[in-house]
Coordinates of C-alpha atoms in Angstrom, one line a residue:
X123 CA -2.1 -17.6 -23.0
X124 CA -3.5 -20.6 -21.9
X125 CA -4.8 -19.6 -18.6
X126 CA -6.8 -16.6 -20.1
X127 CA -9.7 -18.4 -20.7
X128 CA -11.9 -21.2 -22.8
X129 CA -10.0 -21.3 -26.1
X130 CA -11.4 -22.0 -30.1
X131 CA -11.4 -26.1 -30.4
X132 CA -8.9 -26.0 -33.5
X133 CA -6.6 -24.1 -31.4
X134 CA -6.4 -26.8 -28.2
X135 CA -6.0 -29.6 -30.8
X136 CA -3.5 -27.7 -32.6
X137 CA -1.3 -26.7 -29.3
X138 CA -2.2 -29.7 -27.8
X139 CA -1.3 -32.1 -30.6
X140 CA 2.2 -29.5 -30.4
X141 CA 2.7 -30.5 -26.9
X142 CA 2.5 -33.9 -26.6
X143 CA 4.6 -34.6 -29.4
X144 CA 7.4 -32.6 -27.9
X145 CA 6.9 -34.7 -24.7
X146 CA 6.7 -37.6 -27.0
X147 CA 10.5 -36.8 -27.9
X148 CA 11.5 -36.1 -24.2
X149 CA 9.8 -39.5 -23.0
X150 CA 11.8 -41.5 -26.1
X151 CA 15.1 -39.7 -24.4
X152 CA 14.1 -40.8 -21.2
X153 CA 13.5 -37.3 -19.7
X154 CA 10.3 -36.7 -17.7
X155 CA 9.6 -33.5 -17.2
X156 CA 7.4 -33.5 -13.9
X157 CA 6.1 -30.0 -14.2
X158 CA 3.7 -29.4 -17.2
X159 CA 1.6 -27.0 -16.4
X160 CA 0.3 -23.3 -18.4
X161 CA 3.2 -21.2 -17.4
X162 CA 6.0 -23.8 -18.8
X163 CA 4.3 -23.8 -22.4
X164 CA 5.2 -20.9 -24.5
X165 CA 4.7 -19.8 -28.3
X166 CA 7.5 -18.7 -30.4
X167 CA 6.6 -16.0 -32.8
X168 CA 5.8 -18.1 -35.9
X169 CA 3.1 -19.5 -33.7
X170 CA 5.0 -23.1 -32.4
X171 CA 4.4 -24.2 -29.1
X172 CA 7.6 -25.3 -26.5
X173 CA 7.8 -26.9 -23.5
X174 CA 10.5 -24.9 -21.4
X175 CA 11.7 -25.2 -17.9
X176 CA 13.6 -28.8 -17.6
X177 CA 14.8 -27.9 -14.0
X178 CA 12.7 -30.9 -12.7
X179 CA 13.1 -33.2 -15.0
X180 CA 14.3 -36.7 -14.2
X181 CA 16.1 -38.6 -16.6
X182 CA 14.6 -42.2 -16.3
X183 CA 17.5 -43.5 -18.2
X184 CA 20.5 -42.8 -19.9
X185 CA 23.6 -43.5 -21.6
X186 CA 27.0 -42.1 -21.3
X187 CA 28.3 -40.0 -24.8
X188 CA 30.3 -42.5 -26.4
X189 CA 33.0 -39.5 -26.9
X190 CA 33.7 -38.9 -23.1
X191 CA 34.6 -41.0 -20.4
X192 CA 32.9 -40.6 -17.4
X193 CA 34.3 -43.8 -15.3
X194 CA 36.6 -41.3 -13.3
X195 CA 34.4 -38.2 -13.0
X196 CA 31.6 -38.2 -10.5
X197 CA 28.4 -36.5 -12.0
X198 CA 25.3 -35.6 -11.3
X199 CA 23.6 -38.2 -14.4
X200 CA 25.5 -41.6 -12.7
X201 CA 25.4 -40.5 -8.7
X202 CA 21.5 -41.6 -7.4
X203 CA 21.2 -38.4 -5.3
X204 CA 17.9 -37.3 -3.4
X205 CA 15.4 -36.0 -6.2
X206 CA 14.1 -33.2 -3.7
X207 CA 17.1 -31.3 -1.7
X208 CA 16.2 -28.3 1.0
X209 CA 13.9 -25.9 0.1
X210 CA 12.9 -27.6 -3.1
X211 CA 9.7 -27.7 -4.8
X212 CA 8.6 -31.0 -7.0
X213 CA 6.2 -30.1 -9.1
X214 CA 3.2 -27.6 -9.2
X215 CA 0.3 -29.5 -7.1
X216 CA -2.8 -28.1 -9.2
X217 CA -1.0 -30.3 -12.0
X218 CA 0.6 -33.1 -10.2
X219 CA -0.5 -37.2 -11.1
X220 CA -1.5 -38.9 -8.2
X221 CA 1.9 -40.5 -8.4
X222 CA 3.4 -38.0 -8.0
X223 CA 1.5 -35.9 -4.8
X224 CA 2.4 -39.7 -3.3
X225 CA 5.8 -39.1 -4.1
X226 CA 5.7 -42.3 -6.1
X227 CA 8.5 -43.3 -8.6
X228 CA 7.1 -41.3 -12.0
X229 CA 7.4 -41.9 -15.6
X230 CA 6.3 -40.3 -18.8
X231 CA 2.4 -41.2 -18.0
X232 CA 2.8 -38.5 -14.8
X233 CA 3.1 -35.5 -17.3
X234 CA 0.5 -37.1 -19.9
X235 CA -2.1 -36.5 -16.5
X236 CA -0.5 -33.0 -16.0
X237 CA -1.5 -32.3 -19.6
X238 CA -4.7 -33.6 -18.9
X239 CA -4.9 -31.1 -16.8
X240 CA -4.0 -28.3 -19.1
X241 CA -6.2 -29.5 -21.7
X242 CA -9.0 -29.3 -19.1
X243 CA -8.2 -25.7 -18.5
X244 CA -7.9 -24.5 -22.4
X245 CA -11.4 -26.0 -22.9
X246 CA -13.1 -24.8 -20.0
X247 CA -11.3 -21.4 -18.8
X248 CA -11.4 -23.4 -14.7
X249 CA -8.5 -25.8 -13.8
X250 CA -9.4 -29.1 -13.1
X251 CA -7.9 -29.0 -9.7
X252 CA -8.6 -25.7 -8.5
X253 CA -9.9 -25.9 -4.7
X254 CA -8.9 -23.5 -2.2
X255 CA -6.8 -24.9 -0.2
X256 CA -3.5 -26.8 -0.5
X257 CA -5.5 -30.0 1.7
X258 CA -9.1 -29.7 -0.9
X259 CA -6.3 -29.9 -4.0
X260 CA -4.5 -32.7 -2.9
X261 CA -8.1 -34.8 -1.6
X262 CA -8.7 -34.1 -5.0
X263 CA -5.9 -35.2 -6.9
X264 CA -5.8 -38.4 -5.2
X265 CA -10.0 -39.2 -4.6
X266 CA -12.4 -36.2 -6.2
X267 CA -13.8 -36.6 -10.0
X268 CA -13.1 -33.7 -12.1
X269 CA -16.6 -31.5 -13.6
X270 CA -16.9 -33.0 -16.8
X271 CA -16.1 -30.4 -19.1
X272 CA -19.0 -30.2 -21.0
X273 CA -21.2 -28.7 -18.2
X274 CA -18.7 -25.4 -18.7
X275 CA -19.1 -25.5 -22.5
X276 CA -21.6 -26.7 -24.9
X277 CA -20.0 -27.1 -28.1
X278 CA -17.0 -29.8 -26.7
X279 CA -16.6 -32.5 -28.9
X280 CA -17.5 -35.5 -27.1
X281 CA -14.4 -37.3 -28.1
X282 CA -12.4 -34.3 -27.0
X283 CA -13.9 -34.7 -23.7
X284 CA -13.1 -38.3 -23.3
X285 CA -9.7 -37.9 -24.3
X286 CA -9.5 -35.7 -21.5
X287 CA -11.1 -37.7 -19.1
X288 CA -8.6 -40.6 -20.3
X289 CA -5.7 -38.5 -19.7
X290 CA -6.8 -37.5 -16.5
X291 CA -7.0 -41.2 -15.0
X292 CA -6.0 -41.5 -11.5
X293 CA -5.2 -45.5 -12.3
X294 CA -2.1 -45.1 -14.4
X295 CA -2.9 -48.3 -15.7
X296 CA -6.0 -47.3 -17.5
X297 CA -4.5 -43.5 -18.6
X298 CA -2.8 -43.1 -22.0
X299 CA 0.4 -45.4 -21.7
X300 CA 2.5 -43.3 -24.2
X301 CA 2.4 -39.4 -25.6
X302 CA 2.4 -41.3 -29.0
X303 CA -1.5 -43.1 -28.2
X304 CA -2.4 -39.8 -26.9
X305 CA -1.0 -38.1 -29.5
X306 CA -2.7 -40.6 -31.9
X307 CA -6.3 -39.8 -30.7
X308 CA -6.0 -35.9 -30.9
X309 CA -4.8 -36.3 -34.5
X310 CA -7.8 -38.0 -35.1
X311 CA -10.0 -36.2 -33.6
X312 CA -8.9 -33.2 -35.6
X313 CA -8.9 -35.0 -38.8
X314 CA -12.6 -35.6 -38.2
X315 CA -13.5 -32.4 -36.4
X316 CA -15.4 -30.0 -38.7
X317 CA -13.4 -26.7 -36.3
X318 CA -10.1 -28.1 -38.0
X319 CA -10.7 -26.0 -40.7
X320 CA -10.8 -23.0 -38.6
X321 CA -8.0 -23.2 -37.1
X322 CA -6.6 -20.0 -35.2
X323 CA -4.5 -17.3 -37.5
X324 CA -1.6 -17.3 -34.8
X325 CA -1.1 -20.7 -34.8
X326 CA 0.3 -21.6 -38.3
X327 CA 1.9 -24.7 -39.2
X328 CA 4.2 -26.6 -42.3
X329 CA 2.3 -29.1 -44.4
X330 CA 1.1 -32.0 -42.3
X331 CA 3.4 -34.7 -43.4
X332 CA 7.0 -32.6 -42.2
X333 CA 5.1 -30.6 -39.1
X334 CA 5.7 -33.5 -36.9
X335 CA 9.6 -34.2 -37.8
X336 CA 9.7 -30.3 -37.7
X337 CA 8.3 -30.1 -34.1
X338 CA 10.3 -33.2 -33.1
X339 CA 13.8 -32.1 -34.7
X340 CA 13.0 -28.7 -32.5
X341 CA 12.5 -30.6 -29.6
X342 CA 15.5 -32.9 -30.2
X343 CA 17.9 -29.8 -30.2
X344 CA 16.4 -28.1 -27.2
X345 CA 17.4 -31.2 -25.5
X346 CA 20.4 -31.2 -26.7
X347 CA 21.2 -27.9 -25.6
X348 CA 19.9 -29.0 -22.2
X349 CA 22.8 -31.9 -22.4
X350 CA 24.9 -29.7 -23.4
X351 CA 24.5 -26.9 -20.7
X352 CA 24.7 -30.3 -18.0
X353 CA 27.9 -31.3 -19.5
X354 CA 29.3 -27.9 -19.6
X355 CA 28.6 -28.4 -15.8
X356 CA 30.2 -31.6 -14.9
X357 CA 33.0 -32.4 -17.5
X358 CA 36.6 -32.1 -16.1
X359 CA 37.6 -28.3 -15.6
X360 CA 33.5 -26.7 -15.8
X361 CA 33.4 -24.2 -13.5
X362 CA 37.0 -23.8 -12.0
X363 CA 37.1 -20.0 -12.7
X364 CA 34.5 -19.1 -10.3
X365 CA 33.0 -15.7 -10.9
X366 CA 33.1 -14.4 -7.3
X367 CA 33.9 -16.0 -3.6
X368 CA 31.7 -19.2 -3.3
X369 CA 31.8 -21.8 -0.5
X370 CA 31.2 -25.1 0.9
X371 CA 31.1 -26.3 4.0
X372 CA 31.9 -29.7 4.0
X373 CA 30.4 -32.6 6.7
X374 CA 32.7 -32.5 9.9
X375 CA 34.6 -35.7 11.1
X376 CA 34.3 -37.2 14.8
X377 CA 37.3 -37.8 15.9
X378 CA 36.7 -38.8 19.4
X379 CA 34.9 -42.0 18.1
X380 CA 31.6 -41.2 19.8
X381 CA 28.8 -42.3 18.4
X382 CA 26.4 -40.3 20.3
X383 CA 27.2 -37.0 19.0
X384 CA 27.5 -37.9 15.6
X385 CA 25.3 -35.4 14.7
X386 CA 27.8 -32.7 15.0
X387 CA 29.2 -34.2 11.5
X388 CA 26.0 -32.4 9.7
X389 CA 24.7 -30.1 12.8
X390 CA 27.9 -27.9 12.6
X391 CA 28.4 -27.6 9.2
X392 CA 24.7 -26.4 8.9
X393 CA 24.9 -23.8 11.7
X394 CA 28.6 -22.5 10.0
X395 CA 26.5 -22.5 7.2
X396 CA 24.0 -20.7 8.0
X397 CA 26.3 -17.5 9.4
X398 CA 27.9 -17.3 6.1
X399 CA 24.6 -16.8 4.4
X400 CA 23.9 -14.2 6.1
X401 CA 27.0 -12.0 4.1
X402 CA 25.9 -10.1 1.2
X403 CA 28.3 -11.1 -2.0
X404 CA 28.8 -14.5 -1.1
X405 CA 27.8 -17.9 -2.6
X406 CA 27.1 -20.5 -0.2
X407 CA 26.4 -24.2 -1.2
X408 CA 23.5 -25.1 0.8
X409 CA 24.4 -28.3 3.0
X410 CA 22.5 -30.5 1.0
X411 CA 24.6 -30.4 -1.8
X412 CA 27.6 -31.3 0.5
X413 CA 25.7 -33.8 2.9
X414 CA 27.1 -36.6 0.2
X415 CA 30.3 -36.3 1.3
X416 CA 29.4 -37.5 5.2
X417 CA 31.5 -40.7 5.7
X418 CA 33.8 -40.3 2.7
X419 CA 37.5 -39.6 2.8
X420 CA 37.0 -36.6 0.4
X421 CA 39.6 -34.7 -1.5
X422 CA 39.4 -31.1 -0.7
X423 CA 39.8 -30.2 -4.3
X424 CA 37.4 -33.1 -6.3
X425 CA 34.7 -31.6 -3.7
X426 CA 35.2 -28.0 -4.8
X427 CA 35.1 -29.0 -8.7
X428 CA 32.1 -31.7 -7.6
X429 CA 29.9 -28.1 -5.8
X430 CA 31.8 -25.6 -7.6
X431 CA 33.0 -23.5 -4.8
X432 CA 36.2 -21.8 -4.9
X433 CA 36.5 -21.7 -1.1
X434 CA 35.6 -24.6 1.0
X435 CA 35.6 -25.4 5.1
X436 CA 36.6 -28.8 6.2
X437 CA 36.5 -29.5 10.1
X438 CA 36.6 -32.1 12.7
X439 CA 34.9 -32.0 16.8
X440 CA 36.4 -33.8 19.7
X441 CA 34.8 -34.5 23.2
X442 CA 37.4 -35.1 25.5
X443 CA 35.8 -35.5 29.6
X444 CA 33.7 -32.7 29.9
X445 CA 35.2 -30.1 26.9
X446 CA 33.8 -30.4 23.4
X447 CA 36.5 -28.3 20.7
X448 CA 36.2 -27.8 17.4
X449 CA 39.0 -27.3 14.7
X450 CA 37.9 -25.2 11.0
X451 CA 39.9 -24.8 8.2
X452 CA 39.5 -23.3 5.1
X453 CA 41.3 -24.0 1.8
X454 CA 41.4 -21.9 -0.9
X455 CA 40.8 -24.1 -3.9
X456 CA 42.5 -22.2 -7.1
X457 CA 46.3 -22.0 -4.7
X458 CA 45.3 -24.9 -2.7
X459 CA 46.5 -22.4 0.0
X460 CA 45.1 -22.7 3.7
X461 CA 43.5 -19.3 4.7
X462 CA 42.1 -20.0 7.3
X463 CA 42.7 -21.8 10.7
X464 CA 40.6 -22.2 14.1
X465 CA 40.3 -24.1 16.9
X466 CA 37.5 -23.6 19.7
X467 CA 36.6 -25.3 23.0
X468 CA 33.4 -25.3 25.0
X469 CA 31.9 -27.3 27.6
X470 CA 30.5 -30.2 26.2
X471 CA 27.0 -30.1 27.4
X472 CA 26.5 -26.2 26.5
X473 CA 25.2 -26.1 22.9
X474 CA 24.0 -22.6 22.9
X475 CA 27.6 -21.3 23.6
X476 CA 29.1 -23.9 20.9
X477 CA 26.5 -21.8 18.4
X478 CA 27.5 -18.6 19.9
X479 CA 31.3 -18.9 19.2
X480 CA 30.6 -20.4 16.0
X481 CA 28.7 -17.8 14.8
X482 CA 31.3 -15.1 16.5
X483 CA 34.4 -16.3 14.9
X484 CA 33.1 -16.9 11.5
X485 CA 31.7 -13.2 11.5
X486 CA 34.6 -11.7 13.0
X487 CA 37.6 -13.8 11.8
X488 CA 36.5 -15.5 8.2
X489 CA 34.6 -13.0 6.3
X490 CA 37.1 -10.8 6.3
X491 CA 39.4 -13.4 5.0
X492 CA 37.1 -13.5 2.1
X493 CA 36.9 -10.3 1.5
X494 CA 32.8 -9.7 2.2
X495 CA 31.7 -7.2 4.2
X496 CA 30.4 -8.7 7.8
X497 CA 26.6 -8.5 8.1
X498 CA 25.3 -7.6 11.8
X499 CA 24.3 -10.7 14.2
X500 CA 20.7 -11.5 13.1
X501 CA 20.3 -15.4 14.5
X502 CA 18.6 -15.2 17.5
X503 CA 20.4 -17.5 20.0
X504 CA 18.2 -20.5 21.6
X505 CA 16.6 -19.5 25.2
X506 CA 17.0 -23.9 26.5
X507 CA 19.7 -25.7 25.4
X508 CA 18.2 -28.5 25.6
X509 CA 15.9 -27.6 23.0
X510 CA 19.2 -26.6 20.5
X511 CA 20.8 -29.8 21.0
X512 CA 17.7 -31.5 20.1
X513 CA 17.4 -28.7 16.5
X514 CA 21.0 -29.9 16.4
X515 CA 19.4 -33.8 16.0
X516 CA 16.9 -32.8 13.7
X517 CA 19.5 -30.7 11.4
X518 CA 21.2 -33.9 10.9
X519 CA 18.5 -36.1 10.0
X520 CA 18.2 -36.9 6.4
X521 CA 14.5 -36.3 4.3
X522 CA 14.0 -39.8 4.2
X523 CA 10.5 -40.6 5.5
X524 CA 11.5 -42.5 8.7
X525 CA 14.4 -40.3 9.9
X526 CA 12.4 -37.4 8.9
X527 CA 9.6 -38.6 11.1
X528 CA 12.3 -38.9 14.2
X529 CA 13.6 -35.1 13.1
X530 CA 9.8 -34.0 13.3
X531 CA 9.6 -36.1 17.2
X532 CA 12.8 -33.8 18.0
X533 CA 11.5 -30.2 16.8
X534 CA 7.9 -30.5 18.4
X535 CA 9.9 -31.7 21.9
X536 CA 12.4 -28.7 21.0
X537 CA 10.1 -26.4 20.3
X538 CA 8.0 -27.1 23.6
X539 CA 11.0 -26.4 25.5
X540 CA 11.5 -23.0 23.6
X541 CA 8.7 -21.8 21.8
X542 CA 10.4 -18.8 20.7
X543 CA 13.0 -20.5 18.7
X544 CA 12.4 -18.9 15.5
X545 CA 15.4 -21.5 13.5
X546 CA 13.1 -24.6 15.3
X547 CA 10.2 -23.3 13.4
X548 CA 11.8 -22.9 10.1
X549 CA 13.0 -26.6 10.5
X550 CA 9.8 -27.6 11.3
X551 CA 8.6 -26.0 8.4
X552 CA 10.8 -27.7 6.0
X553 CA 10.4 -31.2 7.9
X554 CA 6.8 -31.2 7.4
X555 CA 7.2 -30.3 3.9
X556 CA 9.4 -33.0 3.5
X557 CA 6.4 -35.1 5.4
X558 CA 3.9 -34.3 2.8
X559 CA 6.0 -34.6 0.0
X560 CA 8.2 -37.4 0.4
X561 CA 6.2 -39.3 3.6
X562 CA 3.0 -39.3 1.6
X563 CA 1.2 -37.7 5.1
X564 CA -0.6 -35.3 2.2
X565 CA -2.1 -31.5 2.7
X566 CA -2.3 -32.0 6.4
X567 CA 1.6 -32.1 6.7
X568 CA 1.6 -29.3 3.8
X569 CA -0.7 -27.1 5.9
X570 CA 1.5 -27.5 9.3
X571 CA 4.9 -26.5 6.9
X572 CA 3.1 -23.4 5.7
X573 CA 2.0 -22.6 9.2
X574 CA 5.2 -22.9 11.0
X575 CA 6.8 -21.1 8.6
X576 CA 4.6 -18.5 9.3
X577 CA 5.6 -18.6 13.1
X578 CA 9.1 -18.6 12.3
X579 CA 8.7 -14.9 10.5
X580 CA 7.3 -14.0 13.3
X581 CA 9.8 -14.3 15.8
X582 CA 12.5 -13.3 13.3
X583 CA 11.5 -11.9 9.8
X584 CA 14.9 -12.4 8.8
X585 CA 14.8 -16.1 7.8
X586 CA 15.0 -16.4 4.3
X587 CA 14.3 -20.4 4.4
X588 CA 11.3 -19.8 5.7
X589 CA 10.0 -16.5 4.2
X590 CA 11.1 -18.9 0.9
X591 CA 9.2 -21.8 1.7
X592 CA 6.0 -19.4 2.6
X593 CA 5.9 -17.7 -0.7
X594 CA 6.4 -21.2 -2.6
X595 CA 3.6 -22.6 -0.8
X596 CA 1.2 -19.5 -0.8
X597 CA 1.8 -19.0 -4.9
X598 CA 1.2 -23.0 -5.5
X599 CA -2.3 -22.8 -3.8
X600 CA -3.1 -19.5 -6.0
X601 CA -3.2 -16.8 -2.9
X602 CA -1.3 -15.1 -5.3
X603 CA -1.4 -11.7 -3.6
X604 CA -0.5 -12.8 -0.4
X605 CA 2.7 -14.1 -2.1
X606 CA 3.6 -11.4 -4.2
X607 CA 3.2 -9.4 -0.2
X608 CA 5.7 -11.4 1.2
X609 CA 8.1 -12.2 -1.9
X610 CA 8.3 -7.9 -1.8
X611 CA 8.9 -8.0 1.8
X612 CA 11.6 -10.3 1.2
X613 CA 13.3 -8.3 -1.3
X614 CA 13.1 -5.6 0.8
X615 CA 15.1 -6.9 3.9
X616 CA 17.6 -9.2 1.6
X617 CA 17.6 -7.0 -1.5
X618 CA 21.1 -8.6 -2.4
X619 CA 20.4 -11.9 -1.7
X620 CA 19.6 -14.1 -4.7
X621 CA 17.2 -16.2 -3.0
X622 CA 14.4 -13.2 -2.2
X623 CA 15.1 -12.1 -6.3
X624 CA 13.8 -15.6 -7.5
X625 CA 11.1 -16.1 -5.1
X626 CA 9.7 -12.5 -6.4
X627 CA 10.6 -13.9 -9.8
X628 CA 8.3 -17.2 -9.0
X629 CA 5.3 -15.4 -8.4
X630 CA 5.7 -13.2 -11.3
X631 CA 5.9 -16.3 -13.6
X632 CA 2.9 -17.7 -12.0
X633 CA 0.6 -14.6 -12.6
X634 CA 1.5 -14.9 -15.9
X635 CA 3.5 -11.5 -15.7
X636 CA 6.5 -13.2 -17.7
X637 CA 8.7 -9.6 -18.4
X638 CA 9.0 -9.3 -14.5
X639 CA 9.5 -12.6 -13.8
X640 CA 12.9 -13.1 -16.3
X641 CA 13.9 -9.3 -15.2
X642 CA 13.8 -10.8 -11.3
X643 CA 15.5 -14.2 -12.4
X644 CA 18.3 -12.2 -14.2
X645 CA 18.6 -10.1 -11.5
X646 CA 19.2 -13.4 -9.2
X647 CA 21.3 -15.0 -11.7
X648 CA 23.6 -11.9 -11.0
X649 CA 23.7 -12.1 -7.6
X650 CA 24.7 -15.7 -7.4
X651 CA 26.1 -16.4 -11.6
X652 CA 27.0 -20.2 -10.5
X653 CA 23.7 -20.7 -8.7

C-alpha cells in the first residue's frame, strides 16, 4: 500500500505516527529491527498499522526471564555469534542508515533513517534512494542529498518535509535520537495540520488519549510472542522430535597435530556438506551454524539439541608421510546409536581425489542410511588441484574482514589456475558479499559478488548458493523481472528444495504480490519445517 503512490497527508501522519510508536516499544525492549522498509508494514483490517518481520532484528540488550535459568543452556540471546551467517542478507539497501551499509554497530536511530525513508516514499510516490544500480544506491546512502520532497508535491507541509529531512540525517548525531522525539514532532504536526481533519476512511482510530497505549499494548504482545516462539526454540527439550531426517556436520579434528592443514577442520565438513544438500528430503544445517563448535570438545548430543538435527557427522583427518585418511561417523541422536562408520585414505597432496571419495561414499554409502533417495553426481570436480586446495583455504576462512580479505587473495589465485571452477565462483561470490557488507569495500565489492555469481551459473546452473545470492541481489536493486526469471528457474531445477521456494517467495514479497509470496514461504516451510 505504501509503495503505490503519493498518499493523502492525514493518512502518512496517521500511519506514520502508528509506526514509530510501535518502534518506540521495540527500541524500549532493546530490539532493533534493521529492516523497515514498505513491504514489512502491513494493515490489519480495522485499519492499524504493524511492523512484521523481526528475522533481523538485533536485541541490543537483554535480560534473562527471572522464571528460567539459562546458566547451563547455551542460547542463541547470551552466545555473541556472527550477526550475518552464509548466504544472509542484512537489511534491504534502498532503506539502509549509513551505519548500517558500513556495517557499523546499529541502534534504534538506524530504523528511525529507514523510516525516513518510507515517509519519503508515501509523500512523494519515488524512494529516496532509488538509483539504478546497487554502486549509485549505496554512493547515495553514504554521500548524495535526497530531492527535497516538495519539488514532487506542492501541497507538503513544510514541517512535514523537515521532519523528513531530520529523519533522514546521515550524521546520526544530528537525526532524531529516539522514536519518542520523532514521534513527538508528527503529533504535532498533525495537531496543527488543517488535513487532520480529513483523515483517510480506512484508517480509523480509538479516542486519542488510549490510541497510543492501544498501539503500544499491541506491540508489546507481538513481541512477546516473538520471545516466546525464541524460547520455544532454545529451552531444554525444544525441538527433539524432529519432523524428518536433519543433519549436521560438525568441524573435523586434526589429529596429526599439523598446523598447516588445519583447514581440513572447516574445509571437509563444508564439502561433506555440500553432497548432502544435494538429496531431496533432507535438512542440512548449513556449516555456519556448526562452525562454533571448531576447537571445542563438543558433546555429540548438546550439539544436536544446540542445531536441532536429529542426525549429525563428527570426523577427524590424519596425515601420516605421504597418506592423508579420513575417519566419519554418524550418530543418531534420539538412540544415540552409531549408524554410520568410514574411514578413507588418499595421497596427501591430491585434493581433487580427497573430494572425489568424499562425495562417492556419502552418496553411495550414507544416504541410504538415512533413508533419502541418492541424487545423481552434479558437483563438477576441480580441473588443478592446486586451485582446490587453495577453495579448500578460502572455505575455512571466517567472514571477518581481514581473513575474508586473505579467502578473497586465495579464490582469485584459485580461480586463475581453473577458471572453470564453477564452486570457486560461488565462493567468490559470497566472499565479496561478505567484502561489501561486512569489510565496508561498498557497491564495488557488491557488484563483483553479483557478477561471479553469475559466472558460477554458468558453468553449472545447479548451484543453489549462488542462483540464491543472484536473485537476492538482483530483487534488492529493483531488477525485479530479472529476479522473478531466475527465482522460476530455480524452482524449476530444485523444485523440492526449500531454498529455491523462499527465494521465489522473496521476490513475490518485494513486488508487493503478498498471496504468492506466503503460498511460496509455506511451501518452503514444508520442505524444511525446522528451517
Amino acid at each position: 500500500r505504501i509503495a503505490r503512490g503519493p498518499m493523502p497527508i492525514a493518512e502518512v501522519l496517521e500511519i506514520a505516527i502508528q509506526i514509530v510508536e510501535g518502534l518506540e516499544v521495540a527500541h524500549q525492549a532493546g530490539i532493533v529491527h534493521r529492516d523497515i522498509k514498505p513491504s514489512n508494514l502491513f494493515f490489519t483490517a480495522h485499519g492499524y498499522a504493524k511492523i512484521l518481520d523481526f528475522g533481523l532484528a538485533k536485541l541490543v540488550r537483554h535480560e534473562a526471564p527471572p522464571a528460567a535459568d539459562l546458566s547451563q543452556q547455551p542460547t542463541a540471546l547470551q552466545e555473541r555469534r556472527p550477526l550475518t551467517q552464509r548466504g544472509s542478507t542484512p537489511g534491504t539497501l534502498a532503506y539502509m542508515s549509513p551505519e548500517q551499509a558500513r556495517g557499523e554497530e546499529l541502534d534504534g536511530r538506524s530504523d528511525l533513517f529507514s523510516l525516513g525513508a518510507v515517509l519519503y516514499e508515501m509523500v512523494t510516490g519515488r524512494r529516496a534512494f532509488g538509483q539504478a544500480t546497487t554502486a549509485l544506491v549505496f554512493d547515495s546512502i553514504l554521500h548524495g542529498a535526497v530531492e527535497p520532497p516538495a519539488r514532487f508535491r506542492a501541497d507538503l507541509p513544510g514541517e512535514l518535509e523537515h521532519i523528513i529531512g531530520k529523519a533522514l540525517e546521515k550524521d546520526r548525531t544530528v537525526r532524531y535520537q529516539s522514536a519518542a522525539e520523532l514521534r513527538a514532532d508528527l503529533v504535532r504536526l498533525r495537531r496543527d495540520s488543517d488535513s487532520s481533519v480529513a483523515a483517510a476512511p480506512p484508517i480509523s482510530r480509538p479516542a486519542s488519549p488510549l490510541r497510543r497505549r492501544w498501539v503500544a499494548a499491541a506491540a508489546v504482545a507481538g513481541l512477546l510472542a516473538l520471545a516466546a516462539v525464541v524460547w520455544w526454540w532454545i529451552a531444554p527439550g525444544a525441538g527433539s522430535e524432529e519432523r524428518g531426517r536433519s543433519v549436521a556436520v560438525l568441524p573435523f579434528h586434526n589429529q596429526s597435530g599439523e598446523a598447516a592443514i588445519d583447514y581440513l577442520g572447516l574445509a571437509v565438513p563444508d564439502e561433506i556438506t555440500a553432497t548432502l544438500s544435494l538429496a531431496p528430503r533432507l535438512e542440512v544445517r548449513p556449516l555456519s551454524e556448526t562452525r562454533r563448535f571448531t576447537g571445542r570438545e563438543v558433546d555429540t548430543r548438546s550439539a544436536a539439541r544446540e542445531v536441532r538435527a536429529s542426525h549429525v557427522v563428527t570426523g577427524h583427518f590424519d596425515r601420516e608421510e605421504e597418506s592423508l585418511t579420513v575417519t566419519m561417523e554418524v550418530v543418531e541422536v534420539a538412540s544415540s546409536r552409531l549408524v554410520w562408520h568410514e574411514r578413507l585414505t588418499v595421497p596427501a597432496g591430491d585434493m581433487v581425489s580427497l573430494r572425489r571419495e568424499l562425495s562417492r561414499r556419502v552418496r553411495e554409502r550414507l544416504l541410504p542410511l538415512l533413508g533419502v533417495p541418492v541424487p545423481p553426481e552434479l558437483m563438477a570436480m576441480p580441473k588443478s588441484g592446486e586451485a582446490y586446495e587453495l577453495f579448500l583455504k578460502a572455505l575455512a576462512a571466517s567472514s571477518d574482514p581481514e581473513p575474508n580479505r586473505e579467502a578473497l587473495a586465495l579464490l582469485e589465485r584459485a580461480l586463475e589456475l581453473d577458471p572453470e571452477f564453477a564452486s570457486g565462483w560461488a565462493e567468490l561470490s559470497l566472499r565479496h558479499y561478505y567484502d561489501a557488507v561486512l569489510g565496508r569495500a561498498g557497491p564495488l565489492a557488491l557488484e563483483r559478488s553479483l557478477t561471479a555469481a553469475r559466472r558460477a551459473l554458468e558453468l553449472d546452473a545447479n548451484i543453489i548458493d549462488a542462483r540464491q545470492r543472484l536473485i537476492a541481489l538482483l530483487t534488492e536493486q529493483g531488477q525485479l523481472v530479472e529476479a522473478y526469471d531466475a527465482a522460476r528457474v530455480a524452482v524449476e531445477r530444485h523444485p523440492d528444495r526449500a531454498e529455491a521456494r523462499f527465494a521465489l517467495s522473496y521476490v513475490y514479497r518485494y513486488a508487493g504480490v503478498l498471496d504468492a509470496a506466503a503460498r511460496e514461504c509455506e511451501r518452503a516451510r514444508s520442505l524444511s519445517p525446522t528451517s
